[in-house]
Coordinates of C-alpha atoms in Angstrom, one line a residue:
X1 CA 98.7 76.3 82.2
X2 CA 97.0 79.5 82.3
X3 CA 93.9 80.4 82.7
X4 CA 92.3 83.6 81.2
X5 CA 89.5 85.7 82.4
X6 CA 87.5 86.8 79.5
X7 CA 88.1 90.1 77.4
X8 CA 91.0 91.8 75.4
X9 CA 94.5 91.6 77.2
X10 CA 95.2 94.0 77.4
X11 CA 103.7 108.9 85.6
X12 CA 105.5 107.6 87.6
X13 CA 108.9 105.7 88.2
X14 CA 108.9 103.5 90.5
X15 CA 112.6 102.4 92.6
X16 CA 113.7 98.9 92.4
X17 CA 113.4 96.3 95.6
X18 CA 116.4 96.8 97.5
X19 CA 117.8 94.5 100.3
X20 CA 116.3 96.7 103.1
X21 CA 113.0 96.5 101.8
X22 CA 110.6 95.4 104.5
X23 CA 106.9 94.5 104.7
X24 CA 105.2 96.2 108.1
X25 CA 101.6 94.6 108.9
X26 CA 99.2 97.6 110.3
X27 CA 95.8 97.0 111.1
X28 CA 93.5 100.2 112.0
X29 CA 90.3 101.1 113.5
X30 CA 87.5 102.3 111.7
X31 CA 85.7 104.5 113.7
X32 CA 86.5 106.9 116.7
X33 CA 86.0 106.1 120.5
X34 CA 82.9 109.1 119.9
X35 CA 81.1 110.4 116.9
X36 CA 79.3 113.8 117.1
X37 CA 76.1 114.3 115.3
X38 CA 76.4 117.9 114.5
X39 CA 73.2 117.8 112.8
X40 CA 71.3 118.0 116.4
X41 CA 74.0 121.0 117.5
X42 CA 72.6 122.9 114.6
X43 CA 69.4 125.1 116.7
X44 CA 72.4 126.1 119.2
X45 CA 73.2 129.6 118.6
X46 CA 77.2 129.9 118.5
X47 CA 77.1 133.6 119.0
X48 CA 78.8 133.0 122.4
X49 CA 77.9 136.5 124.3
X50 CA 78.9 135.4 128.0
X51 CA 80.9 133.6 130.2
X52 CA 78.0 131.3 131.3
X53 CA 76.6 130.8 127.8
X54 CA 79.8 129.3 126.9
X55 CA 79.6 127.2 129.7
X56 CA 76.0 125.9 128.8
X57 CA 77.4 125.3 125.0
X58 CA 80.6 123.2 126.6
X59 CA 77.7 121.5 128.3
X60 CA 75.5 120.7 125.5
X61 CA 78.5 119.6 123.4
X62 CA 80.1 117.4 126.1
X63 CA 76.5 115.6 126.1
X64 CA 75.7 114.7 123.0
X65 CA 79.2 113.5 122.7
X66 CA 79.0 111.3 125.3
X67 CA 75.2 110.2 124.4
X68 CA 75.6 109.6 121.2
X69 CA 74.2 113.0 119.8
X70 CA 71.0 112.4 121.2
X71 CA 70.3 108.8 120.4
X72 CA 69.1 109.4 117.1
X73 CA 72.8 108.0 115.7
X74 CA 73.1 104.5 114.2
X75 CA 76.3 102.5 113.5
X76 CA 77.8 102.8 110.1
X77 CA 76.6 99.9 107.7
X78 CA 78.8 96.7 107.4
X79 CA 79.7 96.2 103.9
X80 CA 77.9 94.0 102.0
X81 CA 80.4 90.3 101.4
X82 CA 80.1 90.2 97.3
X83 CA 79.9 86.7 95.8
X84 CA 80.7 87.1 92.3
X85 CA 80.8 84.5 89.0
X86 CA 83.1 84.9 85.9
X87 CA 80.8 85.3 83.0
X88 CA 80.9 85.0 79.2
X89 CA 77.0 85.7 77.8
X90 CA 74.4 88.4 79.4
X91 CA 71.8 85.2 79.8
X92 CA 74.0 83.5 82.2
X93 CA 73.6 86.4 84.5
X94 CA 70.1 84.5 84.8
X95 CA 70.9 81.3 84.4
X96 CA 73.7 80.8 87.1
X97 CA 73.2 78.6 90.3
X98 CA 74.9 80.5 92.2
X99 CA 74.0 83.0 94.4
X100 CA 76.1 85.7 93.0
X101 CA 75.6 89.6 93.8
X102 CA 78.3 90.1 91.4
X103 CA 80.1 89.6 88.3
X104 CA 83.2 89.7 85.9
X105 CA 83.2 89.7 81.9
X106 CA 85.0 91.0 79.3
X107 CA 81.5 91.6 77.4
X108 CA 80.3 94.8 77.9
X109 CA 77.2 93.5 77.3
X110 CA 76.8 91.2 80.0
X111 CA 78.2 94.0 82.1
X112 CA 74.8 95.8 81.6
X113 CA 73.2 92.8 81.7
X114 CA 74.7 92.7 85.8
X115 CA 74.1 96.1 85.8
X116 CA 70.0 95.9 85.3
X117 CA 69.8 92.8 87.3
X118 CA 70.9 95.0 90.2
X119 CA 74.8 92.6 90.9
X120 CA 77.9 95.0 91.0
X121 CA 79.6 94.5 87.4
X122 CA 83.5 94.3 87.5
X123 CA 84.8 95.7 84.3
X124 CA 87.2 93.9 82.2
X125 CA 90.1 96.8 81.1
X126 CA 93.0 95.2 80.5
X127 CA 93.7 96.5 77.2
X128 CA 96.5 99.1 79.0
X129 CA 98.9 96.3 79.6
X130 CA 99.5 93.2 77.6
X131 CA 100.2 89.8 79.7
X132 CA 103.8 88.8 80.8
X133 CA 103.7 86.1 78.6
X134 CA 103.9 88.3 75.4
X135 CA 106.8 90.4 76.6
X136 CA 109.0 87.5 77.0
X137 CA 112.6 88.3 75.7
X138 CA 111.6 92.2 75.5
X139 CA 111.5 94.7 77.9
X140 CA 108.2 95.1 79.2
X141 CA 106.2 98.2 78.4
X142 CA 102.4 99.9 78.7
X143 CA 100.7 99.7 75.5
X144 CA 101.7 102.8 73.7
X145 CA 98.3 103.7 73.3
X146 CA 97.1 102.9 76.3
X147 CA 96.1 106.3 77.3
X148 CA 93.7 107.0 73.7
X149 CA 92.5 103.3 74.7
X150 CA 91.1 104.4 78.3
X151 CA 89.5 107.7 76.9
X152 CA 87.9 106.6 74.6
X153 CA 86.7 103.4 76.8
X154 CA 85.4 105.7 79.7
X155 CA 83.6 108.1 77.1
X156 CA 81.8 104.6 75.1
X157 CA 80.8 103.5 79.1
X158 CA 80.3 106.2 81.3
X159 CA 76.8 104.7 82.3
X160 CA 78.9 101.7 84.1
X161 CA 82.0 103.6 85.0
X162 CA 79.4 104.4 88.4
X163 CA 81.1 105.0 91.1
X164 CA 83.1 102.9 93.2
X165 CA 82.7 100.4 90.3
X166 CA 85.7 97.5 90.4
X167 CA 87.9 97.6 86.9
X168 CA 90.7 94.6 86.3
X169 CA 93.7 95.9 84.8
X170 CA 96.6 93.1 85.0
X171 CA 95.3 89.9 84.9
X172 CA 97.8 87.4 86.9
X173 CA 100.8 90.2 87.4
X174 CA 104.4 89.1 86.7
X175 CA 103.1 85.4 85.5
X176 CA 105.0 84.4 82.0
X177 CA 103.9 80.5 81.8
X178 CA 106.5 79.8 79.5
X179 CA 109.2 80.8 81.7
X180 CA 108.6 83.4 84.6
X181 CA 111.6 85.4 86.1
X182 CA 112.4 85.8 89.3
X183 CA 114.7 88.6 88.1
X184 CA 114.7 92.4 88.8
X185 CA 115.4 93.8 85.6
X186 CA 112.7 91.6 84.3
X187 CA 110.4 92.1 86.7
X188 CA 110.8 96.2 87.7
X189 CA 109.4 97.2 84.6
X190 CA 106.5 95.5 84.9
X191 CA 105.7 97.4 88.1
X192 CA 106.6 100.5 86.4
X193 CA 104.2 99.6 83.6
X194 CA 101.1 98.8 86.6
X195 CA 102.0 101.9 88.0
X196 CA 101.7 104.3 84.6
X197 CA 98.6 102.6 84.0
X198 CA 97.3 103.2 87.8
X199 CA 98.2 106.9 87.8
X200 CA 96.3 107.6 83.9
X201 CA 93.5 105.5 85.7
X202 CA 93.2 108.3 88.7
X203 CA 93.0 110.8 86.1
X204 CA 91.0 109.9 83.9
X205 CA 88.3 107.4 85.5
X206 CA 89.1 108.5 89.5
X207 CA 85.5 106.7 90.2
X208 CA 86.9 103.4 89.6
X209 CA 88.3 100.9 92.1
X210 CA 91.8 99.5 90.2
X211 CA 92.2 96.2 90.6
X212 CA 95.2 93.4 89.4
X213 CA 94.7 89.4 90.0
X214 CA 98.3 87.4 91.2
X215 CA 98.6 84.2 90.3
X216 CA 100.4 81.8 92.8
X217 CA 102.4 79.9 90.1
X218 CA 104.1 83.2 89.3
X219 CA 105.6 83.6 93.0
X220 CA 105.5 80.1 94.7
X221 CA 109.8 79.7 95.4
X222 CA 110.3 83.6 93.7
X223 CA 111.2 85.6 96.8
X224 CA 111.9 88.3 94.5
X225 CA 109.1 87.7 92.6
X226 CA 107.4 88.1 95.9
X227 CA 108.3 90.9 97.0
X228 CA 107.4 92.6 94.1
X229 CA 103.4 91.4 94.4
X230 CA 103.8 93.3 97.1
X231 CA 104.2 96.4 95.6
X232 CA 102.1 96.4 93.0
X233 CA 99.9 95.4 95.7
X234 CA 100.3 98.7 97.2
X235 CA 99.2 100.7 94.0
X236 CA 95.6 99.3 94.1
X237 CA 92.4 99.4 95.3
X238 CA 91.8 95.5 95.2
X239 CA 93.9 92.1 94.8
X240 CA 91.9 89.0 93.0
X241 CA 94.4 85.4 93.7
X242 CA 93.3 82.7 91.5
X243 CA 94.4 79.7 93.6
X244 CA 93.5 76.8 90.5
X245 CA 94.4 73.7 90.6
X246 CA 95.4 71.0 87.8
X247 CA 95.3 67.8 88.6
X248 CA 98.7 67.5 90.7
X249 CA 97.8 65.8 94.0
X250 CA 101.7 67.0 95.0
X251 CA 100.5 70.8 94.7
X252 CA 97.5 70.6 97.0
X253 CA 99.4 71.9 100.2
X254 CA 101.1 74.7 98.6
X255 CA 97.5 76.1 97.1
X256 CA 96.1 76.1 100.5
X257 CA 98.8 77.6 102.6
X258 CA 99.2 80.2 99.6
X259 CA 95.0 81.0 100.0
X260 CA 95.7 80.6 104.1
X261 CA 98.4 84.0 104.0
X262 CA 97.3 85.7 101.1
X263 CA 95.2 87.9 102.9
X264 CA 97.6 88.8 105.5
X265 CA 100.4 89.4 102.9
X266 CA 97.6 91.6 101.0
X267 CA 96.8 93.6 104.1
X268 CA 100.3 93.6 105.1
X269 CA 101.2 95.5 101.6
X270 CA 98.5 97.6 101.8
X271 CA 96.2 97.9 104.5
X272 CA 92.9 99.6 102.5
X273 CA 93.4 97.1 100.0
X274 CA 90.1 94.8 99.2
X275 CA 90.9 91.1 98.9
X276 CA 89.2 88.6 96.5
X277 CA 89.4 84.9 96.6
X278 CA 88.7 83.6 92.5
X279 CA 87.6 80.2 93.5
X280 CA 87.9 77.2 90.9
X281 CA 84.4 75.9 89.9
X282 CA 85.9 74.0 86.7
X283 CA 87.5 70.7 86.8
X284 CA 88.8 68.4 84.3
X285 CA 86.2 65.2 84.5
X286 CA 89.7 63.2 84.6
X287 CA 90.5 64.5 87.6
X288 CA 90.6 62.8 90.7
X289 CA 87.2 63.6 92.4
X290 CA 88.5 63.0 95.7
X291 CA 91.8 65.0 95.7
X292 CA 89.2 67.7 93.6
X293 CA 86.2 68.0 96.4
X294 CA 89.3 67.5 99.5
X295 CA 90.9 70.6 98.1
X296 CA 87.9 72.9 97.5
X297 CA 86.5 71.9 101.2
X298 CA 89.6 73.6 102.3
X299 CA 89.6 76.6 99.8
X300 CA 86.0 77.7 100.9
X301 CA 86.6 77.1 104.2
X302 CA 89.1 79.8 103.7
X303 CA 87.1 81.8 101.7
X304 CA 85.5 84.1 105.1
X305 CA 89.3 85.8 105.5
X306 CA 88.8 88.0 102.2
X307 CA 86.7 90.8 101.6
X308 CA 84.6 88.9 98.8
X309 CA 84.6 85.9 96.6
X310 CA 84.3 85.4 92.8
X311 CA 83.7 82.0 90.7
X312 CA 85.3 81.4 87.7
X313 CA 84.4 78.0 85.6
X314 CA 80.5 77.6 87.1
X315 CA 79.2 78.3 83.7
X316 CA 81.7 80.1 81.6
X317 CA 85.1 78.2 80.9
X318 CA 86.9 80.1 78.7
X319 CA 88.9 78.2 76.4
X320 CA 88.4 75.1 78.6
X321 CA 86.3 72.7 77.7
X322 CA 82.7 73.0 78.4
X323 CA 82.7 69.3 80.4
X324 CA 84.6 71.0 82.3
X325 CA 82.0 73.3 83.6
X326 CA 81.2 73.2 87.4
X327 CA 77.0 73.1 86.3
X328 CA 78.4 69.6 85.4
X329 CA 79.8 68.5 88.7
X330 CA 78.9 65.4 90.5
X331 CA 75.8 66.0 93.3
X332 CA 78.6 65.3 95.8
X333 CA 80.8 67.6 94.1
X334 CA 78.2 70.3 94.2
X335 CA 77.3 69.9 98.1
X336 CA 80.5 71.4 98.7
X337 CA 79.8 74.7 97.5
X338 CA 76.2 74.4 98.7
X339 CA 76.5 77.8 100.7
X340 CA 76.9 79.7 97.5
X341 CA 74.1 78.2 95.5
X342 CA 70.6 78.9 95.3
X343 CA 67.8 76.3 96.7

């Protein structure tokens, strides 16, 4: 079963996995043992004329440094954790539940509708590359007019093309529901594909954060599969992992240990790379509640190792139906995702 974000579905070569191919974790620091605030330096005069002035500007440097240019210095902000929701109409930007700071649709209009309402829109641009699914049998391939497609999207939108604004480009990379490979020459040009469509992104909306989504039913037992998430991973600016379930009791361990590493295998691959958890907020009314509300307990639990979280099913569905809508959910249902809703 797959499930589709909303919107239209959408140089470089890039080598082939080989056998050698490893994945190296790195972590890194942030910020230097000492920051100078050359701001206060700036009523020194730098016109060194002696031996001794030089000395009483060593001095003065050394100082600051090691006072933290004169107190006056703060820490650098924290980012800001995003909780996002998966929307369809610009209303149910007010009508939501949740307490969402951001958002994803595929209508431009409920972009700007984000936009006013102050939330951090996430742009739905996946009209560069069509899904796996449709390339099955065929070699896989960028739309040919992919390139037209993006100019003429960033001229129509350049007043939410801000910058630093998240854009989706592959939704659920590599999955083919009917039938995914595990195969190279299936799955290579695929990444070469991502990677034309990352490269005419840098040139011609650089402001944009590029984004893909991986679905764990397209690599769960795919080593190769795997490897290559990895990769395409390591093109982008942030990695969205839908982690939904259907109904399977038998496939509730495997969702959670694939939301437990994600990160780390994110970070591993690339270690600027922004992580973002698409929790479930649909179910089918069928479902076992239990199996349902024991699974999500664990998934939000999990939830504080990415960078952000988004929503998808709270009020928009898709092509689900709309019992299945998480608004709908049982009072003990809903207590479990109590920390993301509003009094």
């Amino acid at each position: 079963v797959s499930i589709c974000l909303p919107g239209e579905r959408g140089l470089q070569s890039v080598a082939p996995v080989g056998a050698s191919a490893r994945c190296v974790f790195s972590t890194f620091l942030a910020r230097p043992m000492h920051h100078f605030n050359f701001t206060a330096l700036s009523h020194i005069d730098f016109r060194v004329r002696s031996i001794g002035s030089a000395f009483f500007l060593a001095c003065a440097v050394f100082s600051l440094a090691a006072c933290g240019g004169g107190g006056n210095e703060e820490a650098p902000p924290q980012p800001v954790k995003l909780v996002g929701e998966v929307l369809g109409l610009p209303e149910q930007v007010a009508t939501s539940s949740l307490k969402a700071n951001a958002g994803y649709s595929g209508n431009l209009d409920t972009a700007r509708a984000l936009q006013a309402a102050g939330h951090a829109p996430m742009l739905d641009m996946l009209f560069m590359l069509p899904p796996a699914s449709a390339m099955a049998g065929q070699r896989y391939a960028i739309h040919p007019d992919a390139e037209q497609k993006l100019l003429a999207f960033v001229r129509a939108n350049s007043d939410l093309l801000k910058p630093g604004v998240r854009v989706l480009i592959h939704d659920e990379i590599y999955w083919n529901p009917q039938g995914s490979s595990d195969a190279v020459v299936v799955l290579q040009p695929q990444l070469e594909a991502l990677a034309q469509a990352v490269a005419l992104m840098r040139v011609h909306a650089p402001q944009a954060r590029v984004g893909v989504t991986v679905s764990p039913y397209g690599s769960i037992g795919r080593p190769v599969t795997l490897d290559y998430i990895k990769r395409a991973i390591a093109l982008v600016d942030w990695v969205g992992t839908d982690p939904y379930w259907f109904g399977d009791a038998t496939g509730i361990a495997d969702l959670n240990e694939w939301t437990r590493t994600f990160p780390v295998l994110a970070k591993a691959s690339n270690p600027k790379v922004e992580t973002w958890l698409i929790a479930q907020a649909f179910k089918d009314p069928a479902w076992d509640v239990a199996a349902f509300n024991g699974l999500m307990r664990t998934q939000l639990m999990l939830a504080p190792q990415y960078d952000h979280i988004i929503f998808f099913g709270w009020q928009f569905v898709s092509e689900l139906p709309v019992s299945f809508a998480g608004r709908h959910f049982s009072s003990e249902t809903k207590l479990i995702y109590a920390p993301y809703m509003k009094p």
